[in-house]
Amino acid sequence: MHIYNTKTGKKESLIPREPGKVTMYVCGPTTYNYIHLGNARPVVFFDTVRRYLKYKGYEVLYVQNFTDVDDKIINRAREEKDDPIVLAARYIEEYFRDADALNVMRADIHPRVSEHMTEIIDMVRTLVEKGFAYAVDGDVYYDVYKFEGYGKLSGRTLEDMRAGARVDVDERKHHPMDFALWKSAKPGEPAWASPWGQGRPGWHIECSAMSLKYLGTNFDIHGGGYDLIFPHHENETAQSEAATGEPFVRYWMHNGFITINQEKMSKSLGNFFLVREILEKFKPEVVRFYLLSTHYRSPLDFDDEKLTAAGKGLERLKTSLRLLDEALAGREPGDAIPDAGLAVRLDELRVQFETAMDDDFNTALATGIIFDLARDINSFLHSASANTPAGVAALQKAKELFYAFNGVLGVLKTDKKGKILLDEPDGEDDSLVEKLLQVIIQMRQNARKNKDWAAADGIRDQLKELGIVLEDTHSGVRWKKQR
RNA sequence: GGCGACAUAGCCAAGCGGUAAGGCAGAGGACUGCAAAUCCUCGAUUCCCCGGUUCAAAUCCGGGUGUCGCCUCCA
């Protein structure tokens, strides 16, 4: 499989550090608020990367950090008169609620900055000892000139950046681009003891220290949003390679940005949407499906119409699964050989899906292939073969393929037994609802038998207003919840 | 000022040198008491514009135009 590597600007074939095992680190959120849509894209996308790698048989070690020590957290805590660490911990819990809703699997390790001070301080000390960093008044800065190749990830030179610098230069720095590894604490700020006095880590050092601790040098995939290339990932590379003398990361992956109504979403512009705000209007599965319907390196625009259109498309996929379940209900394929016509198509579709995903995780193409699968299933259901043992066996195979695709993209949630949930559980007693509906449906069937269309349509219309859709078929009446 | 990305039907979106996936919307047909769902058929003679390379370009090169992003906290 091939991955677009930001470091080289090319797609490269994935050759893990250790055969059969992929190590990956993704920059997680700074937890000073609920996560927004922009945070959700990498979370969902890299979750999909991980799922696919596992699907391909790799053992995956996935690490995603939480930045729980940071200026923004301190500011927020001050506003809310709360303790920064407590506040950050609370938003970590909230993060999991949103991530769970989006069907994101937990990382193997979720390290927090506040729990890795020893590693961070050790790394800063190493950098100072090796001459890559210098301390000034309790702060420690990384000396970018000392690191040959600074700028190689983002493709810029120190000269370019000096020319374009728009920041006020701190006189104490050797070079304007020197960045803080350690910041001295002001009174009242959370602080940890260090050789340079009480203070806290700079932003970039945490990811270096934690990724190296859990994954070692030259680990496989490091991911994050496009905006992290510079300065965050550039600085991580500089720190890590200077400290260890080894290559830091093999493949850098960066997802594109999300815009809202064609406008960049940013914290400073204040036009960002929280994940839970979107979830008030759209099902989490629709949000996840939409996030994956565009290639991860392209920008993705959110607006209600687009989400609605995606929701309709997803509904079509779910309908196909419903029809499949209906056709398979109470039937055993036995040891019949699957209908060749469908079976051959199924094999083709699996190859196409894998080819799409192998090519830099082309989830957009992959979702298109699921629509092809849905059409093939629906179409086969119309054919006479559908009722034969061979047909049932082929449909069973189709269902397995559908489940396999869904297992990779993670769009539809499953219960403990792995069965895809087609309707959102809403806390009602489903068996009672089912029984009541059967009574109502029977009454309506009687009306239909008497050609009392007014009564029959009236029942159907009223149920629709309650969010229950009735569909009359040859074999009986089908009902489903809508919205 | 420096660096970079992208421009494909009404909308969204794949495509990475071999003759335009898929979804939404729309039109017609089948099925239906009517619907719904599903199936079938139809849509870009063409991929922002202009040159060039090639037997062959949406895909490569050069030049325009436009949009967006990074260089500052941000996924």
XYZ file of C-alpha atoms (C1' of nucleotides) in Angstrom:
558
model
C 0.000 0.000 0.000
C 0.998 3.581 -0.621
C 0.998 6.585 1.658
C 1.521 10.192 0.722
C 4.436 11.317 2.822
C 4.554 15.025 3.582
C 8.284 14.695 4.124
C 8.934 13.809 0.492
C 5.799 15.139 -1.123
C 5.279 11.773 -2.781
C 3.321 8.614 -2.364
C 5.616 5.952 -1.026
C 4.997 2.333 -0.362
C 4.476 1.529 3.267
C 7.431 -0.333 4.669
C 7.072 -0.433 8.439
C 10.056 -0.288 10.723
C 9.227 -3.815 11.773
C 7.533 -6.113 9.299
C 3.875 -6.670 10.076
C 3.742 -4.036 12.766
C 2.794 -0.389 12.355
C 3.430 2.244 14.996
C 1.491 5.459 14.743
C 1.146 8.677 16.690
C -1.516 11.281 16.100
C -1.579 14.723 17.667
C -4.634 14.906 19.826
C -6.529 17.910 21.070
C -5.616 20.543 23.582
C -8.394 19.969 26.038
C -9.701 23.373 26.986
C -13.083 23.011 25.302
C -15.305 20.485 23.591
C -13.788 19.346 20.321
C -14.854 21.003 17.087
C -15.297 19.643 13.595
C -11.715 20.448 12.712
C -10.556 18.224 15.534
C -12.943 15.517 14.429
C -11.493 15.062 10.960
C -8.067 13.743 12.006
C -9.640 11.775 14.825
C -12.025 9.997 12.461
C -9.602 9.732 9.580
C -6.700 8.274 11.501
C -9.087 5.926 13.258
C -9.959 4.710 9.775
C -6.287 4.386 8.874
C -5.786 2.262 11.924
C -8.815 0.118 11.156
C -7.638 -0.465 7.629
C -4.122 -1.373 8.702
C -5.631 -3.926 11.046
C -7.903 -5.164 8.282
C -4.757 -5.720 6.233
C -3.339 -7.821 8.998
C -0.912 -5.408 10.579
C -0.464 -5.279 14.287
C -1.009 -1.602 15.072
C 0.220 0.342 18.065
C -1.708 3.587 18.104
C -0.887 6.500 20.369
C -2.858 9.696 20.623
C -1.925 12.320 23.146
C -3.844 14.900 25.102
C -2.309 18.301 25.621
C -3.514 19.034 29.114
C -0.888 21.616 30.008
C -1.074 24.702 27.861
C -1.590 28.464 27.887
C -5.094 28.163 26.492
C -6.061 25.809 29.267
C -4.598 28.127 31.857
C -6.531 31.049 30.435
C -9.724 29.112 30.293
C -9.277 27.893 33.835
C -8.746 31.428 34.995
C -11.983 32.480 33.340
C -13.871 29.644 34.916
C -12.035 29.903 38.210
C -11.081 26.278 37.949
C -7.871 24.351 38.315
C -6.185 23.937 34.910
C -5.401 20.265 35.335
C -8.910 19.503 36.581
C -10.452 21.461 33.742
C -8.300 19.679 31.190
C -9.213 16.312 32.678
C -12.884 17.188 32.417
C -12.565 18.033 28.736
C -10.694 14.819 28.146
C -13.772 12.998 29.385
C -15.896 15.132 27.075
C -13.557 14.329 24.221
C -14.285 10.656 24.686
C -18.001 11.252 24.582
C -17.705 12.915 21.188
C -15.184 10.412 19.875
C -17.348 7.518 21.017
C -20.343 9.044 19.273
C -18.294 9.155 16.077
C -17.465 5.484 16.553
C -13.778 6.163 17.090
C -11.901 3.326 18.721
C -9.772 4.152 21.718
C -6.091 4.494 21.039
C -3.860 1.890 22.638
C -2.277 4.654 24.687
C -3.599 8.136 25.422
C -0.677 9.871 27.120
C -1.106 13.213 28.852
C 1.502 15.921 29.116
C 0.912 16.327 32.829
C 1.931 12.735 33.397
C 5.150 12.891 31.395
C 7.110 15.723 32.953
C 10.065 13.497 33.714
C 10.450 12.424 30.119
C 9.977 15.963 28.856
C 12.501 17.474 31.249
C 14.997 14.740 30.431
C 14.666 15.501 26.775
C 15.113 19.227 27.251
C 18.156 18.529 29.373
C 19.618 16.329 26.679
C 19.102 19.048 24.101
C 20.830 21.598 26.294
C 23.704 19.239 26.971
C 24.145 18.499 23.311
C 24.220 22.198 22.538
C 20.940 22.362 20.627
C 19.219 24.458 23.240
C 20.060 27.301 25.595
C 18.522 28.551 28.795
C 17.681 32.210 29.394
C 16.043 33.444 32.591
C 14.327 30.156 33.338
C 13.179 29.635 29.746
C 14.831 27.159 27.441
C 14.931 27.715 23.694
C 15.771 25.435 20.847
C 18.510 26.861 18.683
C 17.265 26.291 15.144
C 20.580 27.211 13.540
C 22.250 24.320 15.300
C 20.047 21.794 13.608
C 21.024 21.131 10.066
C 17.947 20.616 7.995
C 15.586 22.762 9.990
C 12.689 23.404 7.617
C 13.030 20.190 5.663
C 9.583 18.929 6.547
C 7.714 22.091 5.680
C 9.960 22.838 2.736
C 11.215 26.202 3.771
C 14.519 27.675 4.778
C 15.439 29.796 7.746
C 16.131 32.631 5.336
C 12.605 32.422 3.916
C 11.162 32.515 7.357
C 13.265 35.365 8.572
C 12.154 37.386 5.572
C 8.534 36.558 6.224
C 8.599 36.797 9.971
C 5.634 38.733 11.273
C 6.288 38.187 14.916
C 8.009 40.538 17.258
C 11.476 39.302 17.859
C 12.351 38.303 21.348
C 15.774 39.847 21.899
C 16.857 36.958 24.040
C 16.564 34.472 21.210
C 19.549 33.702 19.019
C 17.308 33.438 15.974
C 13.718 34.656 15.598
C 12.555 31.135 14.858
C 14.007 29.667 18.021
C 11.152 28.205 19.987
C 10.501 27.448 23.626
C 11.188 24.008 25.013
C 10.506 25.086 28.549
C 8.687 28.145 29.826
C 9.194 29.625 33.249
C 6.038 29.860 35.293
C 4.425 33.026 36.457
C 2.876 33.031 39.905
C -0.340 31.078 40.037
C 0.364 29.030 36.935
C 0.752 25.271 37.085
C 4.433 24.522 37.350
C 6.851 21.680 37.685
C 10.338 21.741 39.100
C 13.130 21.616 36.544
C 16.850 22.360 36.348
C 15.826 25.809 35.031
C 13.370 26.538 37.791
C 9.621 26.141 38.097
C 7.942 25.996 34.728
C 6.089 24.023 32.112
C 6.915 22.502 28.733
C 6.676 24.368 25.469
C 4.068 23.076 23.074
C 6.211 20.974 20.761
C 8.383 19.038 23.147
C 5.540 16.978 24.580
C 4.823 15.136 21.366
C 8.488 14.358 20.857
C 8.925 13.067 24.375
C 5.749 11.002 24.433
C 5.958 9.555 20.949
C 9.571 8.533 21.495
C 8.737 7.025 24.845
C 6.008 4.772 23.516
C 7.065 4.195 19.938
C 10.819 4.727 19.858
C 12.835 6.448 17.172
C 11.969 6.151 13.514
C 8.422 5.079 14.174
C 6.098 4.630 11.263
C 3.287 7.132 10.979
C 2.865 10.511 12.558
C -0.347 12.274 11.726
C -2.199 15.467 12.322
C -3.812 18.428 10.665
C -2.178 20.252 7.810
C -1.512 23.320 9.902
C 0.704 21.321 12.204
C 3.359 20.822 9.543
C 4.762 24.135 10.527
C 5.797 24.862 13.112
C 4.686 21.957 15.281
C 5.914 18.968 13.323
C 8.946 20.778 12.000
C 9.944 21.492 15.567
C 9.171 17.993 16.737
C 11.493 16.660 14.085
C 14.245 19.084 14.996
C 14.017 18.283 18.701
C 13.735 14.573 18.326
C 16.447 14.077 15.782
C 18.790 16.399 17.622
C 18.171 14.599 20.898
C 18.376 11.040 19.642
C 20.598 11.359 16.613
C 18.188 9.059 14.838
C 15.504 9.677 12.225
C 12.236 10.578 13.930
C 9.351 9.523 11.712
C 9.057 7.438 8.579
C 5.766 8.720 7.167
C 4.194 12.069 7.910
C 0.500 12.288 7.116
C -1.554 15.463 7.238
C -5.250 15.910 6.725
C -6.735 18.920 4.971
C -8.864 21.544 6.567
C -12.531 21.847 7.190
C -14.371 24.959 6.162
C -17.823 26.076 7.174
C -19.834 27.553 4.349
C -16.567 27.897 2.434
C -14.898 29.832 5.240
C -11.949 28.652 7.189
C -12.915 27.490 10.597
C -10.617 28.709 13.286
C -10.611 29.356 16.933
C -9.579 32.940 16.435
C -12.361 33.612 13.921
C -14.825 32.046 16.310
C -16.778 30.322 13.533
C -15.965 26.825 14.592
C -18.611 24.249 15.122
C -18.449 21.879 18.014
C -18.954 18.232 17.277
C -21.837 18.081 19.689
C -23.545 21.000 17.978
C -23.472 19.119 14.695
C -24.688 15.990 16.422
C -27.789 17.825 17.531
C -28.750 18.141 13.870
C -27.218 15.086 12.249
C -26.656 11.517 13.259
C -23.060 10.721 14.150
C -22.955 8.086 11.425
C -23.837 10.749 8.863
C -21.091 13.020 10.153
C -18.555 10.212 9.994
C -19.728 9.156 6.559
C -19.476 12.712 5.326
C -15.994 13.153 6.757
C -14.854 10.087 4.836
C -16.622 10.957 1.598
C -13.784 13.243 0.541
C -10.131 12.333 0.343
C -8.397 13.272 3.575
C -5.897 15.626 1.984
C -8.566 17.733 0.303
C -10.422 20.504 2.024
C -13.913 19.615 3.160
C -16.730 22.084 3.449
C -19.567 21.649 5.910
C -23.018 22.978 5.388
C -26.466 21.613 6.081
C -27.323 20.735 2.492
C -24.184 18.690 2.034
C -24.722 16.791 5.255
C -28.329 16.188 4.307
C -27.323 14.831 0.909
C -24.760 12.571 2.558
C -27.425 11.387 4.966
C -29.687 10.373 2.097
C -26.913 8.463 0.465
C -26.121 6.662 3.693
C -29.782 5.842 4.087
C -29.668 4.100 0.740
C -26.809 1.964 1.964
C -28.706 1.107 5.112
C -31.810 0.243 3.121
C -29.759 -2.209 1.163
C -28.635 -3.880 4.374
C -32.240 -3.990 5.600
C -33.329 -5.694 2.405
C -30.466 -8.106 2.789
C -31.430 -8.956 6.348
C -35.013 -9.417 5.257
C -34.035 -11.773 2.462
C -31.752 -13.748 4.725
C -34.163 -13.950 7.644
C -34.845 -17.534 8.616
C -32.865 -18.950 5.758
C -29.763 -21.029 5.999
C -27.434 -21.084 3.047
C -26.363 -24.530 4.123
C -23.409 -25.688 2.113
C -24.745 -24.394 -1.180
C -22.168 -22.908 -3.494
C -22.803 -19.160 -3.775
C -24.442 -17.966 -6.953
C -21.530 -17.363 -9.290
C -22.886 -14.185 -10.823
C -23.032 -12.325 -7.549
C -20.031 -14.030 -6.025
C -17.754 -12.926 -8.820
C -18.917 -9.351 -8.453
C -18.339 -9.508 -4.739
C -14.769 -10.569 -5.253
C -14.256 -7.727 -7.694
C -15.691 -5.215 -5.294
C -13.455 -6.366 -2.483
C -10.430 -5.952 -4.710
C -11.603 -2.516 -5.785
C -12.177 -1.451 -2.218
C -8.748 -2.597 -1.145
C -7.129 -0.989 -4.156
C -8.784 2.288 -3.230
C -7.704 2.095 0.382
C -4.227 0.906 -0.540
C -3.822 4.075 -2.548
C -3.226 6.542 0.248
C -6.465 5.687 2.012
C -8.818 6.858 -0.694
C -11.959 6.661 1.400
C -13.892 8.698 -1.155
C -13.375 6.054 -3.802
C -13.989 3.340 -1.248
C -17.376 4.733 -0.283
C -18.280 4.841 -3.958
C -17.580 1.126 -4.104
C -19.997 0.484 -1.262
C -22.703 2.090 -3.371
C -21.816 -0.304 -6.152
C -22.154 -3.150 -3.685
C -25.545 -1.871 -2.593
C -26.792 -1.729 -6.138
C -25.556 -5.215 -6.888
C -27.285 -6.538 -3.800
C -30.563 -4.757 -4.507
C -30.494 -5.810 -8.085
C -29.799 -9.430 -7.225
C -32.685 -9.370 -4.792
C -34.967 -8.734 -7.770
C -33.706 -11.789 -9.584
C -35.144 -15.279 -9.409
C -31.857 -16.661 -8.133
C -32.250 -14.733 -4.906
C -34.525 -17.417 -3.526
C -32.363 -20.383 -4.372
C -29.925 -21.871 -1.871
C -27.107 -20.624 -4.072
C -28.659 -17.171 -4.012
C -28.971 -17.181 -0.257
C -25.376 -18.290 0.051
C -24.273 -15.453 -2.219
C -26.337 -12.942 -0.274
C -24.753 -14.167 2.915
C -21.396 -13.498 1.306
C -22.569 -10.058 0.278
C -23.534 -9.304 3.825
C -20.121 -10.347 5.050
C -18.509 -8.018 2.532
C -20.751 -5.167 3.603
C -19.731 -5.795 7.192
C -16.078 -5.920 6.228
C -16.303 -2.545 4.482
C -18.154 -1.065 7.392
C -15.594 -2.464 9.776
C -12.922 -0.455 7.989
C -14.793 2.799 7.581
C -16.576 2.463 10.909
C -19.601 4.398 9.740
C -22.399 2.230 11.126
C -22.196 1.230 14.738
C -22.431 -2.338 15.857
C -23.690 -4.025 18.999
C -21.622 -6.264 21.232
C -22.126 -9.184 18.897
C -20.906 -7.142 15.968
C -24.319 -6.750 14.389
C -24.796 -3.443 12.613
C -27.369 -1.236 14.280
C -29.685 0.121 11.628
C -31.775 2.185 13.980
C -30.579 4.420 16.713
C -31.481 2.924 20.039
C -33.786 5.480 21.614
C -34.493 3.957 24.963
C -38.000 2.858 24.126
C -39.139 -0.665 24.706
C -38.624 -1.864 21.174
C -40.519 -5.107 21.648
C -43.588 -3.224 22.817
C -43.319 -0.791 19.900
C -43.016 -3.737 17.570
C -46.146 -5.388 18.995
C -48.176 -2.188 18.878
C -47.150 -1.560 15.319
C -48.145 -5.053 14.318
C -51.626 -4.350 15.680
C -51.858 -1.069 13.787
C -50.474 -2.573 10.616
C -53.019 -5.394 10.797
C -55.857 -2.883 11.147
C -54.578 -1.018 8.142
C -54.234 -4.218 6.140
C -57.894 -4.924 6.817
C -58.792 -1.470 5.553
C -56.742 -2.107 2.446
C -58.437 -5.429 1.882
C -61.745 -3.568 1.932
C -60.306 -0.981 -0.426
C -60.818 1.674 2.206
C -57.898 3.685 0.884
C -58.750 6.753 2.903
C -58.430 4.896 6.173
C -55.304 3.030 5.070
C -53.548 6.165 3.848
C -54.662 8.054 6.929
C -52.946 5.546 9.195
C -49.835 5.665 7.075
C -49.753 9.452 7.127
C -50.254 9.654 10.851
C -47.516 7.156 11.543
C -45.225 9.091 9.259
C -45.713 12.150 11.388
C -44.577 10.094 14.340
C -41.453 9.147 12.437
C -42.598 5.680 11.435
C -42.495 4.928 7.726
C -44.600 2.093 6.305
C -43.701 0.392 3.069
C -46.073 -2.087 1.419
C -44.326 -4.925 -0.321
C -45.387 -8.144 -1.973
C -44.403 -10.120 1.046
C -45.944 -7.860 3.642
C -45.589 -4.524 5.322
C -42.234 -3.192 6.381
C -41.762 -0.397 8.860
C -38.799 1.684 9.922
C -38.074 4.721 11.983
C -37.055 7.848 10.204
C -35.293 10.701 11.935
C 6.756 39.822 0.916
C 8.058 34.195 1.171
C 6.014 29.119 0.490
C 2.248 25.777 -1.050
C -2.460 23.578 -2.576
C -6.594 23.366 -5.539
C -9.853 24.508 -10.078
C -14.030 17.985 -13.052
C -21.937 18.028 -14.650
C -27.131 22.097 -10.830
C -24.449 20.561 -6.045
C -20.735 17.088 -3.647
C -16.789 14.056 -5.430
C -13.080 10.063 -7.616
C -9.439 10.170 -11.360
C -2.115 10.485 -11.116
C -0.663 9.413 -19.769
C -4.939 5.477 -22.881
C -10.083 7.918 -24.136
C -14.808 10.988 -17.658
C -16.335 6.215 -10.732
C -19.905 7.138 -7.183
C -23.529 10.154 -4.308
C -27.396 14.139 -3.948
C -30.834 16.714 -7.002
C -33.580 16.142 -11.919
C -36.266 13.461 -16.303
C -38.566 8.961 -18.258
C -39.949 3.778 -17.458
C -40.995 -0.890 -14.349
C -43.340 -2.274 -9.758
C -47.657 -0.251 -6.461
C -54.791 0.813 -5.165
C -51.793 5.312 -4.315
C -47.249 5.922 -2.004
C -42.529 4.425 -0.184
C -38.456 1.408 -1.182
C -35.995 -0.912 -5.161
C -34.586 -1.804 -10.294
C -33.789 -0.025 -15.535
C -32.696 4.206 -18.840
C -31.031 9.381 -19.519
C -26.824 13.817 -17.956
C -20.037 16.678 -18.662
C -18.188 15.303 -27.016
C -15.387 17.033 -22.144
C -12.491 18.203 -17.105
C -10.936 27.242 -15.561
C -8.282 29.724 -20.064
C -4.025 29.820 -23.658
C 0.115 27.494 -25.627
C 3.521 23.064 -25.694
C 5.270 17.686 -25.223
C 3.096 12.935 -26.944
C 0.412 8.188 -31.455
C -2.582 9.515 -27.089
C -3.474 14.657 -21.597
C -8.637 16.020 -16.995
C -4.010 13.693 -16.043
C 2.979 15.987 -17.998
C 5.463 21.112 -19.075
C 5.132 26.652 -19.601
C 2.083 31.046 -19.136
C -2.444 33.256 -17.485
C -7.024 33.719 -14.347
C -9.553 32.405 -9.939
C -10.172 30.260 -5.008
C -7.976 28.679 -0.594
C -4.226 27.685 2.941
C 0.616 28.137 5.672
C 4.450 31.651 7.305
C 0.995 33.702 14.398
C -2.560 29.959 18.891
C -5.235 26.519 15.713
C -6.685 19.791 13.512
